[in-house]
C-alpha cells in the first residue's frame, strides 16, 4: 500500500512542477507588445492596431513625431525641457 502512495505522490509532484514551469514561461514571454516589421505603418499595443508614427529624436533629447490617420495628421512634440505639445491638422 505504501508503494502505491509513493507513486501517486510522485505523479502529483511531477504535475505540479510542470504547471509551475508553464506559468513561469507564460509570464516571461511578453504578449502585450508584439514587434511588427518596419515596413508596416502600424504596431500592436495591448492587442490593438495603433498607427506607427515617424519619430525624429534630437541629440538634446527633444523629439517630434508625426502620425497620419486618413486625411488627418497628429504632430506630437517634446522639448528638451520636457514641454509636451500635440496638434492635429485635417485636410478637407
Coordinates of N, CA and C in Angstrom, one line a residue:
X1 N 0.8 -1.2 0.0 CA 0.0 0.0 0.0 C 0.9 1.3 0.0
X2 N 2.0 1.3 0.7 CA 2.8 2.5 0.7 C 3.5 2.7 -0.6
X3 N 3.8 1.7 -1.4 CA 4.4 1.9 -2.7 C 3.4 2.6 -3.6
X4 N 2.1 2.3 -3.5 CA 1.1 3.0 -4.3 C 1.0 4.4 -4.0
X5 N 1.1 4.8 -2.7 CA 1.0 6.2 -2.3 C 2.2 6.9 -2.8
X6 N 3.4 6.3 -2.8 CA 4.6 7.0 -3.3 C 4.5 7.3 -4.8
X7 N 3.9 6.3 -5.5 CA 3.7 6.6 -6.9 C 2.7 7.7 -7.2
X8 N 1.6 7.7 -6.4 CA 0.6 8.8 -6.6 C 1.2 10.2 -6.2
X9 N 2.0 10.2 -5.1 CA 2.6 11.5 -4.7 C 3.7 11.9 -5.7
X10 N 4.4 11.0 -6.2 CA 5.4 11.3 -7.2 C 4.8 11.9 -8.5
X11 N 3.7 11.3 -9.0 CA 3.0 11.8 -10.1 C 2.4 13.2 -9.9
X12 N 1.9 13.4 -8.7 CA 1.4 14.7 -8.3 C 2.5 15.8 -8.3
X13 N 3.7 15.4 -7.8 CA 4.8 16.3 -7.8 C 5.2 16.7 -9.2
X14 N 5.2 15.7 -10.1 CA 5.6 16.0 -11.5 C 4.6 16.9 -12.1
X15 N 3.3 16.7 -11.9 CA 2.3 17.5 -12.5 C 2.4 19.0 -11.9
X16 N 2.6 19.1 -10.6 CA 2.8 20.4 -10.0 C 4.0 21.2 -10.6
X17 N 5.1 20.5 -10.8 CA 6.3 21.1 -11.4 C 6.0 21.6 -12.8
X18 N 5.3 20.7 -13.6 CA 5.0 21.1 -14.9 C 4.1 22.3 -15.0
X19 N 3.1 22.4 -14.1 CA 2.2 23.5 -14.1 C 3.0 24.8 -13.7
X20 N 3.8 24.7 -12.7 CA 4.6 25.9 -12.3 C 5.6 26.4 -13.4
X21 N 6.2 25.4 -14.1 CA 7.1 25.8 -15.2 C 6.3 26.5 -16.4
X22 N 5.1 26.0 -16.7 CA 4.3 26.6 -17.8 C 3.9 28.0 -17.4
X23 N 3.5 28.2 -16.1 CA 3.1 29.5 -15.6 C 4.3 30.5 -15.7
X24 N 5.5 30.0 -15.3 CA 6.6 30.9 -15.3 C 7.0 31.3 -16.8
X25 N 6.8 30.3 -17.7 CA 7.1 30.6 -19.1 C 6.1 31.6 -19.7
X26 N 4.8 31.5 -19.3 CA 3.8 32.4 -19.8 C 4.1 33.9 -19.3
X27 N 4.6 34.0 -18.1 CA 4.9 35.3 -17.5 C 6.2 35.9 -18.2
X28 N 7.1 35.1 -18.6 CA 8.4 35.5 -19.2 C 8.2 36.0 -20.6
X29 N 7.2 35.5 -21.3 CA 7.0 36.0 -22.7 C 6.0 37.1 -22.7
X30 N 6.5 38.3 -23.2 CA 5.5 39.5 -23.2 C 4.5 39.3 -24.3
X31 N 3.3 39.4 -24.0 CA 2.2 39.3 -25.1 C 1.5 40.6 -25.4
X32 N 1.8 41.6 -24.6 CA 1.1 42.9 -24.8 C 1.7 43.6 -26.0
X33 N 3.0 43.7 -26.2 CA 3.5 44.4 -27.3 C 4.3 43.4 -28.2
X34 N 3.8 43.4 -29.5 CA 4.4 42.5 -30.4 C 5.2 43.3 -31.4
X35 N 6.3 42.8 -31.9 CA 7.1 43.5 -32.9 C 6.5 43.4 -34.3
X36 N 6.3 44.5 -35.0 CA 5.8 44.4 -36.3 C 7.0 44.8 -37.3
X37 N 7.0 44.4 -38.5 CA 8.0 44.7 -39.4 C 8.1 46.3 -39.6
X38 N 9.3 46.8 -40.0 CA 9.5 48.2 -40.2 C 8.7 48.7 -41.3
X39 N 8.3 47.9 -42.3 CA 7.6 48.4 -43.5 C 6.1 48.6 -43.1
X40 N 5.6 48.2 -42.0 CA 4.2 48.4 -41.6 C 4.0 49.8 -41.1
X41 N 2.8 50.4 -41.3 CA 2.6 51.7 -40.7 C 1.7 51.6 -39.4
X42 N 1.7 50.5 -38.8 CA 1.0 50.3 -37.5 C 1.8 49.3 -36.7
X43 N 1.5 49.3 -35.4 CA 2.1 48.4 -34.4 C 1.0 47.9 -33.5
X44 N 1.2 46.8 -32.8 CA 0.2 46.2 -31.9 C 0.6 46.6 -30.5
X45 N -0.4 47.2 -29.8 CA -0.2 47.6 -28.4 C -1.5 47.2 -27.7
X46 N -1.4 46.4 -26.6 CA -2.5 45.9 -25.9 C -3.5 45.1 -26.7
X47 N -3.0 44.4 -27.8 CA -3.8 43.6 -28.6 C -4.6 44.4 -29.7
X48 N -4.3 45.7 -29.8 CA -5.0 46.6 -30.8 C -4.0 47.2 -31.8
X49 N -4.4 47.4 -33.0 CA -3.6 48.1 -34.0 C -3.5 49.6 -33.8
X50 N -2.3 50.1 -33.6 CA -2.1 51.5 -33.4 C -1.3 52.1 -34.5
X51 N -1.6 53.2 -35.1 CA -0.7 53.8 -36.2 C 0.7 54.1 -35.6
X52 N 1.6 53.7 -36.4 CA 3.0 54.0 -36.1 C 3.4 55.4 -36.6
X53 N 4.1 56.1 -35.8 CA 4.5 57.5 -36.2 C 5.9 57.5 -36.7
X54 N 6.2 58.6 -37.4 CA 7.6 58.9 -37.8 C 8.2 59.8 -36.8
X55 N 9.1 59.2 -35.9 CA 9.7 60.0 -34.8 C 11.1 60.4 -35.1
X56 N 11.4 61.6 -34.9 CA 12.8 62.1 -35.1 C 13.2 62.6 -33.7
X57 N 14.3 62.0 -33.2 CA 14.9 62.4 -31.9 C 16.1 63.2 -32.1
X58 N 16.3 64.3 -31.4 CA 17.4 65.2 -31.5 C 18.4 64.8 -30.4
X59 N 19.7 65.3 -30.5 CA 20.7 65.0 -29.6 C 20.4 65.5 -28.2
X60 N 19.7 66.6 -28.1 CA 19.4 67.2 -26.8 C 18.2 66.5 -26.0
X61 N 17.6 65.5 -26.6 CA 16.6 64.7 -26.0 C 15.2 65.1 -26.5
X62 N 15.1 66.2 -27.3 CA 13.8 66.6 -27.8 C 13.4 65.7 -28.9
X63 N 12.1 65.6 -29.2 CA 11.7 64.7 -30.3 C 10.4 65.3 -31.0
X64 N 10.1 64.9 -32.2 CA 8.9 65.2 -32.9 C 8.4 64.0 -33.7
X65 N 7.1 63.8 -33.5 CA 6.5 62.6 -34.1 C 5.3 62.9 -34.9
X66 N 5.2 62.4 -36.1 CA 4.0 62.7 -37.0 C 3.3 61.3 -37.2
X67 N 2.0 61.3 -37.0 CA 1.2 60.1 -37.2 C 0.0 60.5 -38.1
X68 N -0.1 59.8 -39.2 CA -1.1 60.1 -40.2 C -2.2 59.0 -40.1
X69 N -3.4 59.5 -40.0 CA -4.6 58.7 -40.0 C -5.6 59.2 -41.0
X70 N -5.6 58.6 -42.1 CA -6.5 59.1 -43.2 C -6.1 60.5 -43.7
X71 N -7.0 61.5 -43.6 CA -6.7 62.8 -44.1 C -6.1 63.7 -42.9
X72 N -6.0 63.1 -41.7 CA -5.5 63.9 -40.6 C -4.1 63.5 -40.2
X73 N -3.4 64.5 -39.7 CA -2.0 64.3 -39.2 C -1.9 64.8 -37.8
X74 N -1.5 64.0 -36.9 CA -1.2 64.4 -35.5 C 0.2 64.6 -35.3
X75 N 0.6 65.7 -34.8 CA 2.0 66.1 -34.5 C 2.2 66.1 -33.0
X76 N 3.2 65.3 -32.5 CA 3.5 65.3 -31.1 C 4.9 65.8 -31.0
X77 N 5.1 66.8 -30.1 CA 6.5 67.4 -29.9 C 6.8 67.4 -28.5
X78 N 8.0 67.2 -28.1 CA 8.5 67.3 -26.7 C 9.9 68.0 -26.8
X79 N 10.0 69.1 -26.0 CA 11.2 69.8 -26.0 C 12.2 69.1 -25.0
X80 N 13.4 69.6 -25.0 CA 14.5 69.1 -24.1 C 14.1 69.4 -22.7
X81 N 13.4 70.5 -22.5 CA 13.0 70.9 -21.1 C 11.8 70.1 -20.6
X82 N 11.2 69.3 -21.4 CA 10.1 68.4 -21.0 C 8.7 68.9 -21.4
X83 N 8.6 70.0 -22.1 CA 7.3 70.6 -22.5 C 6.8 69.8 -23.7
X84 N 5.5 69.3 -23.5 CA 4.9 68.5 -24.5 C 3.8 69.2 -25.2
X85 N 3.7 69.0 -26.5 CA 2.7 69.7 -27.3 C 2.2 68.8 -28.4
X86 N 0.8 68.8 -28.5 CA 0.2 67.9 -29.5 C -0.8 68.7 -30.3
X87 N -0.6 68.6 -31.7 CA -1.5 69.3 -32.6 C -2.1 68.3 -33.6
X88 N -3.2 68.7 -34.1 CA -3.9 67.8 -35.1 C -4.4 68.7 -36.3
X89 N -4.0 68.3 -37.5 CA -4.4 69.0 -38.7 C -5.1 68.1 -39.6
X90 N -6.2 68.5 -40.2 CA -7.0 67.7 -41.1 C -7.2 68.4 -42.4
X91 N -6.9 67.7 -43.5 CA -7.1 68.3 -44.8 C -8.6 68.0 -45.3
X92 N -9.2 69.0 -45.8 CA -10.6 68.8 -46.3 C -10.6 68.4 -47.7

